[in-house]
CSV table of C-alpha atoms and ligand atoms in Angstrom, one decimal:
chain,number,residue,atom,x,y,z
A,915,MET,CA,-41.7,112.3,76.0
A,916,ALA,CA,-44.0,110.9,73.3
A,917,THR,CA,-45.4,113.5,70.9
A,918,ALA,CA,-49.0,113.9,72.1
A,919,LEU,CA,-51.8,112.8,69.9
A,920,VAL,CA,-54.4,115.6,69.4
A,921,ASP,CA,-58.1,115.5,68.9
A,922,THR,CA,-60.3,117.5,66.5
A,923,ARG,CA,-60.0,120.5,68.7
A,924,ASN,CA,-56.2,120.2,69.0
A,925,ARG,CA,-56.4,118.9,72.6
A,926,PRO,CA,-53.6,116.5,73.5
A,927,LEU,CA,-54.1,113.1,75.0
A,928,ARG,CA,-52.2,113.5,78.3
A,929,ASN,CA,-54.3,112.8,81.3
A,930,LEU,CA,-55.8,109.4,82.1
A,931,ARG,CA,-58.1,108.6,85.0
A,932,VAL,CA,-58.2,104.9,85.7
A,933,SER,CA,-61.1,103.5,87.7
A,934,VAL,CA,-60.0,100.3,89.6
A,935,THR,CA,-63.4,99.4,91.0
A,936,ASP,CA,-67.0,100.6,90.8
A,937,ARG,CA,-67.6,99.5,94.4
A,938,CYS,CA,-67.8,102.1,97.2
A,939,ASN,CA,-68.0,102.2,101.0
A,940,LEU,CA,-69.9,105.5,100.9
A,941,ARG,CA,-73.2,106.5,99.2
A,942,CYS,CA,-72.8,110.2,98.4
A,943,GLY,CA,-76.2,111.2,97.1
A,944,TYR,CA,-74.8,113.4,94.3
A,945,CYS,CA,-72.9,110.4,92.9
A,946,MET,CA,-74.9,107.3,93.9
A,947,PRO,CA,-78.6,108.2,94.1
A,948,GLU,CA,-80.2,104.9,95.1
A,949,GLU,CA,-79.7,101.8,97.3
A,950,GLU,CA,-79.7,99.1,94.7
A,951,TYR,CA,-77.0,99.0,92.0
A,952,VAL,CA,-76.1,97.1,88.9
A,953,TRP,CA,-72.4,96.3,89.6
A,954,LEU,CA,-69.9,95.5,86.9
A,955,PRO,CA,-69.5,91.7,86.7
A,956,ARG,CA,-66.3,90.7,88.5
A,957,GLU,CA,-64.9,88.7,85.6
A,958,GLU,CA,-65.0,91.8,83.5
A,959,ILE,CA,-62.8,93.9,85.9
A,960,LEU,CA,-59.4,94.3,84.4
A,961,HIS,CA,-56.4,92.6,86.1
A,962,PHE,CA,-53.5,94.8,87.1
A,963,GLU,CA,-51.4,93.4,84.3
A,964,GLU,CA,-54.1,94.4,81.8
A,965,VAL,CA,-54.4,97.9,83.2
A,966,SER,CA,-50.6,98.2,83.1
A,967,ARG,CA,-50.5,97.0,79.5
A,968,LEU,CA,-53.2,99.6,78.5
A,969,VAL,CA,-51.4,102.4,80.4
A,970,ASP,CA,-48.2,101.5,78.5
A,971,VAL,CA,-50.0,102.0,75.2
A,972,PHE,CA,-51.5,105.3,76.4
A,973,ILE,CA,-48.0,106.4,77.5
A,974,GLU,CA,-46.7,105.7,74.0
A,975,LEU,CA,-49.4,108.0,72.7
A,976,GLY,CA,-48.6,110.9,75.0
A,977,VAL,CA,-50.2,110.2,78.4
A,978,ASP,CA,-48.0,111.4,81.2
A,979,LYS,CA,-50.5,111.8,84.1
A,980,VAL,CA,-52.5,108.9,85.6
A,981,ARG,CA,-55.0,109.2,88.4
A,982,LEU,CA,-56.4,106.1,90.1
A,983,THR,CA,-60.0,106.5,91.1
A,984,GLY,CA,-63.3,104.5,91.4
A,985,GLY,CA,-65.8,103.9,93.1
A,986,GLU,CA,-63.5,103.8,96.1
A,987,PRO,CA,-60.0,102.8,94.8
A,988,LEU,CA,-58.8,101.7,98.2
A,989,LEU,CA,-61.4,98.9,98.1
A,990,ARG,CA,-59.5,97.2,95.3
A,991,ARG,CA,-57.5,94.5,96.9
A,992,GLY,CA,-53.7,94.7,96.5
A,993,LEU,CA,-53.8,98.2,95.0
A,994,PRO,CA,-50.1,98.9,95.9
A,995,ALA,CA,-49.1,96.2,93.4
A,996,LEU,CA,-50.7,98.2,90.6
A,997,ILE,CA,-49.1,101.4,91.8
A,998,ARG,CA,-45.7,99.6,91.8
A,999,LEU,CA,-46.2,98.6,88.2
A,1000,LEU,CA,-47.2,102.1,87.1
A,1001,ALA,CA,-44.6,103.9,89.2
A,1002,ALA,CA,-41.9,102.0,87.3
A,1003,ARG,CA,-42.8,104.0,84.2
A,1004,PRO,CA,-40.5,107.0,84.1
A,1005,ALA,CA,-42.8,108.7,81.5
A,1006,LEU,CA,-45.5,109.1,84.1
A,1007,ARG,CA,-44.8,112.6,85.5
A,1008,ASP,CA,-47.7,112.4,87.8
A,1009,LEU,CA,-49.2,109.3,89.5
A,1010,ALA,CA,-52.0,110.2,91.9
A,1011,ILE,CA,-55.1,108.8,93.6
A,1012,THR,CA,-58.5,110.3,94.4
A,1013,THR,CA,-60.0,108.6,97.5
A,1014,ASN,CA,-62.8,109.2,99.9
A,1015,GLY,CA,-60.3,108.7,102.7
A,1016,VAL,CA,-62.2,106.1,104.7
A,1017,LEU,CA,-59.4,103.4,104.4
A,1018,LEU,CA,-56.5,105.8,104.0
A,1019,ALA,CA,-55.1,105.7,107.5
A,1020,GLU,CA,-54.5,102.0,107.0
A,1021,HIS,CA,-53.2,102.2,103.5
A,1022,ALA,CA,-51.2,105.5,103.2
A,1023,PRO,CA,-47.8,104.1,104.1
A,1024,ALA,CA,-48.2,101.2,101.6
A,1025,LEU,CA,-49.3,103.6,98.9
A,1026,ARG,CA,-46.2,105.7,99.5
A,1027,ALA,CA,-43.9,102.7,99.6
A,1028,ALA,CA,-45.3,101.5,96.3
A,1029,GLY,CA,-44.3,104.8,94.6
A,1030,LEU,CA,-47.6,106.8,94.5
A,1031,HIS,CA,-46.8,110.5,94.0
A,1032,ARG,CA,-49.8,112.4,95.3
A,1033,VAL,CA,-53.1,111.9,97.1
A,1034,THR,CA,-56.4,113.8,96.7
A,1035,VAL,CA,-59.0,113.2,99.4
A,1036,SER,CA,-62.7,114.1,98.8
A,1037,LEU,CA,-64.0,116.0,101.9
A,1038,ASP,CA,-67.3,117.8,101.7
A,1039,THR,CA,-67.8,118.7,105.3
A,1040,LEU,CA,-66.1,119.0,108.7
A,1041,ARG,CA,-69.3,118.2,110.5
A,1042,PRO,CA,-70.0,114.5,111.3
A,1043,GLU,CA,-73.8,114.8,111.1
A,1044,ARG,CA,-73.6,116.4,107.7
A,1045,PHE,CA,-71.2,113.8,106.5
A,1046,ALA,CA,-73.7,111.1,107.6
A,1047,ALA,CA,-76.5,112.8,105.7
A,1048,LEU,CA,-74.4,113.3,102.6
A,1049,THR,CA,-72.8,109.9,102.4
A,1050,ARG,CA,-75.4,107.7,104.2
A,1051,ARG,CA,-72.5,106.2,106.2
A,1052,ASN,CA,-70.9,107.1,109.6
A,1053,HIS,CA,-67.3,107.2,108.6
A,1054,HIS,CA,-66.4,110.9,109.1
A,1055,ALA,CA,-63.9,110.2,111.9
A,1056,GLN,CA,-62.1,107.6,109.7
A,1057,VAL,CA,-61.9,110.1,106.9
A,1058,LEU,CA,-60.3,112.7,109.2
A,1059,GLU,CA,-57.8,110.1,110.4
A,1060,GLY,CA,-57.1,109.2,106.8
A,1061,ILE,CA,-56.3,112.8,105.9
A,1062,ALA,CA,-54.0,113.1,108.9
A,1063,ALA,CA,-52.1,110.0,107.8
A,1064,VAL,CA,-51.2,111.4,104.4
A,1065,PRO,CA,-48.5,113.9,105.4
A,1066,ARG,CA,-47.3,111.4,108.1
A,1067,ALA,CA,-46.7,108.9,105.3
A,1068,GLY,CA,-44.5,111.4,103.6
A,1069,PHE,CA,-46.8,112.7,100.8
A,1070,SER,CA,-46.8,116.4,99.8
A,1071,GLY,CA,-48.9,118.2,97.2
A,1072,THR,CA,-52.0,116.8,98.9
A,1073,LYS,CA,-55.4,118.2,97.8
A,1074,LEU,CA,-58.8,118.1,99.4
A,1075,ASP,CA,-61.8,118.2,97.0
A,1076,THR,CA,-65.1,119.6,98.1
A,1077,VAL,CA,-68.3,119.5,96.1
A,1078,VAL,CA,-70.2,122.6,97.1
A,1079,ILE,CA,-74.0,122.3,97.3
A,1080,ARG,CA,-76.2,125.2,98.2
A,1081,GLY,CA,-78.0,124.8,101.5
A,1082,VAL,CA,-75.9,121.7,102.3
A,1083,ASN,CA,-72.2,122.7,102.9
A,1084,ASP,CA,-71.9,126.2,101.3
A,1085,ASP,CA,-71.4,127.7,104.7
A,1086,GLU,CA,-68.1,125.7,105.3
A,1087,LEU,CA,-65.9,127.3,102.6
A,1088,ALA,CA,-63.7,129.2,105.1
A,1089,ASP,CA,-63.7,126.4,107.7
A,1090,LEU,CA,-62.4,124.0,105.0
A,1091,ILE,CA,-59.7,126.4,103.9
A,1092,GLU,CA,-58.6,126.7,107.6
A,1093,PHE,CA,-58.6,122.9,107.9
A,1094,GLY,CA,-56.6,122.5,104.7
A,1095,ARG,CA,-54.0,124.9,106.0
A,1096,ARG,CA,-53.5,122.7,109.1
A,1097,VAL,CA,-53.2,119.3,107.2
A,1098,PRO,CA,-51.4,120.8,105.1
A,1099,ALA,CA,-53.4,120.4,101.8
A,1100,GLU,CA,-54.7,122.6,99.1
A,1101,VAL,CA,-58.5,122.8,99.1
A,1102,ARG,CA,-60.4,122.8,95.8
A,1103,PHE,CA,-64.1,123.6,95.6
A,1104,ILE,CA,-65.9,121.9,92.9
A,1105,GLU,CA,-69.2,123.2,91.4
A,1106,TYR,CA,-72.0,120.6,91.7
A,1107,MET,CA,-72.2,118.9,88.3
A,1108,ASP,CA,-75.2,117.3,86.5
A,1109,VAL,CA,-73.3,114.2,85.6
A,1110,GLY,CA,-74.1,110.5,85.9
A,1111,GLY,CA,-75.5,109.7,89.3
A,1112,ALA,CA,-76.5,113.3,90.0
A,1113,THR,CA,-80.2,112.6,89.4
A,1114,ARG,CA,-81.2,115.0,92.1
A,1115,TRP,CA,-79.2,117.8,90.6
A,1116,SER,CA,-80.8,121.2,90.1
A,1117,ALA,CA,-79.4,124.5,88.9
A,1118,GLU,CA,-80.4,126.2,92.1
A,1119,GLN,CA,-78.1,124.0,94.1
A,1120,VAL,CA,-75.0,125.0,92.1
A,1121,VAL,CA,-72.9,127.6,93.9
A,1122,SER,CA,-70.9,129.3,91.2
A,1123,ARG,CA,-67.2,130.2,91.3
A,1124,THR,CA,-68.2,133.9,91.3
A,1125,GLU,CA,-70.4,133.4,94.3
A,1126,MET,CA,-67.7,131.4,96.2
A,1127,LEU,CA,-65.1,134.1,95.5
A,1128,ASP,CA,-67.5,136.8,96.8
A,1129,VAL,CA,-68.1,134.8,100.0
A,1130,LEU,CA,-64.4,134.2,100.6
A,1131,ALA,CA,-63.5,137.8,99.7
A,1132,ARG,CA,-65.9,139.1,102.4
A,1133,ARG,CA,-64.2,136.9,104.9
A,1134,TYR,CA,-60.5,137.3,103.9
A,1135,GLY,CA,-60.2,140.5,101.9
A,1136,GLY,CA,-58.4,140.7,98.5
A,1137,ILE,CA,-58.1,137.3,96.8
A,1138,VAL,CA,-55.8,137.2,93.7
A,1139,PRO,CA,-55.7,134.6,91.0
A,1140,VAL,CA,-52.5,132.6,90.7
A,1141,VAL,CA,-51.2,133.0,87.2
A,1142,GLU,CA,-50.2,129.7,85.6
A,1143,THR,CA,-50.4,128.0,82.3
A,1144,SER,CA,-51.6,124.5,82.6
A,1145,SER,CA,-54.5,122.4,81.5
A,1146,ALA,CA,-55.4,121.7,85.2
A,1147,PRO,CA,-59.1,122.4,85.6
A,1148,ALA,CA,-58.8,124.3,88.9
A,1149,ASP,CA,-58.5,128.0,88.9
A,1150,ARG,CA,-56.2,128.7,91.8
A,1151,PHE,CA,-56.4,131.7,94.0
A,1152,ARG,CA,-54.3,133.2,96.8
A,1153,LEU,CA,-55.6,134.7,100.0
A,1154,PRO,CA,-53.8,137.8,101.5
A,1155,ASP,CA,-51.9,135.4,103.9
A,1156,GLY,CA,-50.6,133.4,101.0
A,1157,THR,CA,-52.9,130.4,101.3
A,1158,VAL,CA,-53.7,129.0,97.9
A,1159,PHE,CA,-57.0,127.3,97.1
A,1160,GLY,CA,-58.7,126.2,93.9
A,1161,ILE,CA,-62.2,126.3,92.3
A,1162,ILE,CA,-63.2,123.9,89.6
A,1163,ALA,CA,-66.0,125.7,87.8
A,1164,SER,CA,-67.0,122.8,85.6
A,1165,THR,CA,-70.7,123.8,85.6
A,1166,THR,CA,-70.7,127.6,85.1
A,1167,ALA,CA,-67.3,128.0,83.3
A,1168,PRO,CA,-66.4,124.7,81.7
A,1169,PHE,CA,-62.8,124.1,80.6
A,1170,CYS,CA,-63.6,121.7,77.7
A,1171,ALA,CA,-61.5,123.8,75.3
A,1172,GLU,CA,-58.3,122.6,77.1
A,1173,CYS,CA,-59.5,119.2,78.2
A,1174,ASP,CA,-56.8,116.6,77.9
A,1175,ARG,CA,-58.4,113.9,80.0
A,1176,SER,CA,-60.1,110.6,79.4
A,1177,ARG,CA,-61.3,107.8,81.6
A,1178,LEU,CA,-60.8,104.1,81.7
A,1179,THR,CA,-63.5,102.2,83.6
A,1180,ALA,CA,-62.6,99.2,85.8
A,1181,ASP,CA,-64.0,96.9,83.1
A,1182,GLY,CA,-61.9,98.5,80.3
A,1183,LEU,CA,-64.3,100.9,78.6
A,1184,TRP,CA,-62.6,104.1,77.5
A,1185,TYR,CA,-64.6,107.3,77.8
A,1186,LEU,CA,-63.5,110.5,76.0
A,1187,CYS,CA,-65.6,112.8,78.2
A,1188,LEU,CA,-67.3,112.7,81.6
A,1189,TYR,CA,-70.6,113.3,79.9
A,1190,ALA,CA,-70.1,110.8,77.0
A,1191,MET,CA,-73.0,108.3,76.7
A,1192,ARG,CA,-70.8,105.6,75.2
A,1193,GLY,CA,-67.2,104.4,75.6
A,1194,ILE,CA,-64.8,102.5,73.4
A,1195,ASP,CA,-64.3,98.9,74.4
A,1196,LEU,CA,-60.6,98.2,75.1
A,1197,ARG,CA,-61.1,95.1,77.2
A,1198,GLY,CA,-62.6,93.0,74.3
A,1199,PRO,CA,-59.6,93.6,72.0
A,1200,LEU,CA,-57.1,93.2,74.9
A,1201,ARG,CA,-58.5,89.9,75.9
A,1202,GLY,CA,-59.0,88.9,72.3
A,1203,GLY,CA,-55.2,89.0,71.8
A,1204,ALA,CA,-54.8,92.4,70.2
A,1205,SER,CA,-51.2,93.4,69.7
A,1206,SER,CA,-49.9,96.7,71.2
A,1207,ALA,CA,-49.9,98.2,67.7
A,1208,GLN,CA,-53.6,97.3,67.3
A,1209,LEU,CA,-54.5,98.8,70.7
A,1210,LYS,CA,-52.5,101.9,69.7
A,1211,ALA,CA,-54.5,102.2,66.5
A,1212,LEU,CA,-57.8,101.8,68.3
A,1213,ILE,CA,-56.9,104.5,70.8
A,1214,THR,CA,-55.4,106.8,68.1
A,1215,GLY,CA,-58.6,106.4,66.1
A,1216,GLY,CA,-60.8,107.3,69.1
A,1217,TRP,CA,-58.8,110.3,70.2
A,1218,THR,CA,-58.2,111.8,66.7
A,1219,ALA,CA,-62.0,111.7,66.1
A,1220,ARG,CA,-62.8,113.2,69.6
A,1221,THR,CA,-65.2,116.2,69.4
A,1222,ASP,CA,-66.6,116.0,73.0
A,1223,ARG,CA,-67.2,119.1,75.0
A,1224,GLY,CA,-69.9,117.8,77.3
A,1225,ALA,CA,-70.0,120.5,80.0
A,1226,GLU,CA,-70.0,123.3,77.3
A,1227,ASP,CA,-72.9,121.6,75.5
A,1228,ARG,CA,-74.8,121.3,78.8
A,1229,LEU,CA,-74.2,124.9,79.6
A,1230,ALA,CA,-75.4,126.0,76.2
A,1231,LEU,CA,-78.8,124.2,76.9
A,1232,GLY,CA,-79.8,127.0,79.3
A,1233,GLU,CA,-82.7,125.2,81.1
A,1234,ARG,CA,-81.2,122.1,82.6
A,1235,THR,CA,-82.4,119.0,84.3
A,1236,PRO,CA,-80.2,116.0,85.4
A,1237,LEU,CA,-78.4,114.4,82.4
A,1238,VAL,CA,-79.5,110.8,83.3
A,1239,GLN,CA,-82.5,109.5,85.2
A,1240,ILE,CA,-82.4,106.5,87.5
A,1241,SER,CA,-83.9,104.2,84.8
A,1242,GLY,CA,-81.0,105.1,82.6
A,1243,LEU,CA,-78.5,104.4,85.3
A,1244,LYS,CA,-80.0,101.0,85.8
A,1245,ARG,CA,-79.9,100.2,82.1
A,1246,ASP,CA,-76.2,101.0,81.9
A,1247,PRO,CA,-74.0,101.1,85.0
A,1248,HIS,CA,-71.3,102.9,83.0
A,1249,LEU,CA,-73.4,106.0,83.1
A,1250,GLU,CA,-72.9,106.1,86.9
A,1251,MET,CA,-70.3,108.6,88.3
A,1252,HIS,CA,-69.0,105.9,90.7
A,1253,THR,CA,-68.3,103.7,87.6
A,1254,ARG,CA,-66.6,106.2,85.4
A,1255,GLY,CA,-64.5,107.7,88.2
A,1256,GLY,CA,-65.5,111.4,88.4
B,2004,SAM,N1,-64.6,107.6,95.7
B,2004,SAM,C1,-63.5,108.5,95.4
B,2004,SAM,C2,-63.8,109.8,96.0
B,2004,SAM,O1,-65.0,110.1,96.3
B,2004,SAM,O2,-62.9,110.6,96.1
B,2004,SAM,C3,-63.2,108.6,94.0
B,2004,SAM,C4,-64.3,108.5,93.0
B,2004,SAM,S1,-65.4,109.9,93.0
B,2004,SAM,C5,-66.6,109.5,91.8
B,2004,SAM,C6,-64.4,111.2,92.3
B,2004,SAM,C7,-64.9,112.6,92.6
B,2004,SAM,O3,-66.1,112.9,91.9
B,2004,SAM,C8,-65.1,112.9,94.1
B,2004,SAM,O4,-64.3,114.0,94.5
B,2004,SAM,C9,-66.6,113.3,94.1
B,2004,SAM,O5,-66.9,114.3,95.0
B,2004,SAM,C10,-66.8,113.8,92.6
B,2004,SAM,N2,-68.2,113.9,92.2
B,2004,SAM,C11,-69.1,112.9,92.2
B,2004,SAM,N3,-70.3,113.3,91.8
B,2004,SAM,C12,-70.2,114.6,91.5
B,2004,SAM,C13,-71.1,115.6,91.1
B,2004,SAM,N4,-72.3,115.4,90.8
B,2004,SAM,N5,-70.6,116.9,90.9
B,2004,SAM,C14,-69.3,117.2,91.2
B,2004,SAM,N6,-68.4,116.2,91.6
B,2004,SAM,C15,-68.8,115.0,91.8
B,2005,SF4,FE1,-68.9,109.3,97.2
B,2005,SF4,FE2,-66.7,108.8,95.7
B,2005,SF4,FE3,-68.2,106.8,96.6
B,2005,SF4,FE4,-69.1,108.5,94.7
B,2005,SF4,S1,-67.4,107.1,94.5
B,2005,SF4,S2,-70.2,107.7,96.5
B,2005,SF4,S3,-68.1,110.4,95.4
B,2005,SF4,S4,-67.1,108.2,97.9
B,2006,SF4,FE1,-63.4,117.4,79.3
B,2006,SF4,FE2,-65.9,116.4,78.9
B,2006,SF4,FE3,-65.3,117.5,81.2
B,2006,SF4,FE4,-65.5,119.1,79.0
B,2006,SF4,S1,-67.1,117.9,80.0
B,2006,SF4,S2,-63.9,119.2,80.6
B,2006,SF4,S3,-64.6,117.7,77.5
B,2006,SF4,S4,-64.4,115.6,80.4
């Protein structure tokens, strides 16, 4: 394993989220707030060989976990070909995807055959009418079929991610845990974040980890934390019957101090933090003929200078309004959550 590069806060470069498209077949209101979008120009989207070349440089600098995301990654044509390229890198301990599940029933076997290790599906509700209101699309049944196809295709270690929003789906925590048990998949509840497209975010809508644990303790009795040392953002907990679930408290208890993740957009901008307003252009040098050593120097320079701790800075503000307004999203599509990959 490569010796990991560390930033100004001694955080290693280990975890890379690779967005393969900014397009999506859902319109979740907390991620994509409007109807009209400025999409990334097609000619600027990285080819699979380009992604693979950049990932190789990241691996040399210590990255050992890659997660494919989007937009909706399964909308990227021929995705298994990219997975095949990445799965051939033994240094990648973990190669996963985050998907909304709409196209998963169709694609799960090919993803598995290509060598993908794990699947995370975003699922905010078990109720079709709520799903339609949240996502502005009627694809709930397809998502449930997609989730069912994951274990059938031979995957294990599956996760279901739920953004919990007060007054929207906060009465479904136990139902989602029960559903996850049947899949089987570990459910992770994510606090609603004021990032990118979340222009309708308000502090009142955030259900904190403490509150979620209270609700679940009333239903299930004693919940105990799972003791583990890792930089994974989820705090994991165990119910009395042994079921494990996670809570990602990114809003009320950010984990920036241990954050080893960065993000590559589909058009090759590298963001050092989910909240960063600017990324480092890797596409330009890559297409301009930069050598691997030059790309390595660029990435090394970026990471060693990294000071970001976006969620902690936001928390320290006290009074909070959404990070970006619609006008800002229109000016720079890279500020959108569906562009930088969540
Ligand atoms: N389209 C895929 C999906 O939904 O799984 C992958 C991309 S999506 C941007 C990645 C994750 O970001 C999803 O689980 C989504 O729920 C989460 N997300 C988007 N906006 C969020 C917000 N405002 N707060 C918390 N999580 C958010
Ligand atoms: Fe929803 Fe994911 Fe699409 Fe955003 S990118 S609108 S979270 S499905
Ligand atoms: Fe990492 Fe930025 Fe998220 Fe903090 S806000 S955990 S530094 S990506």
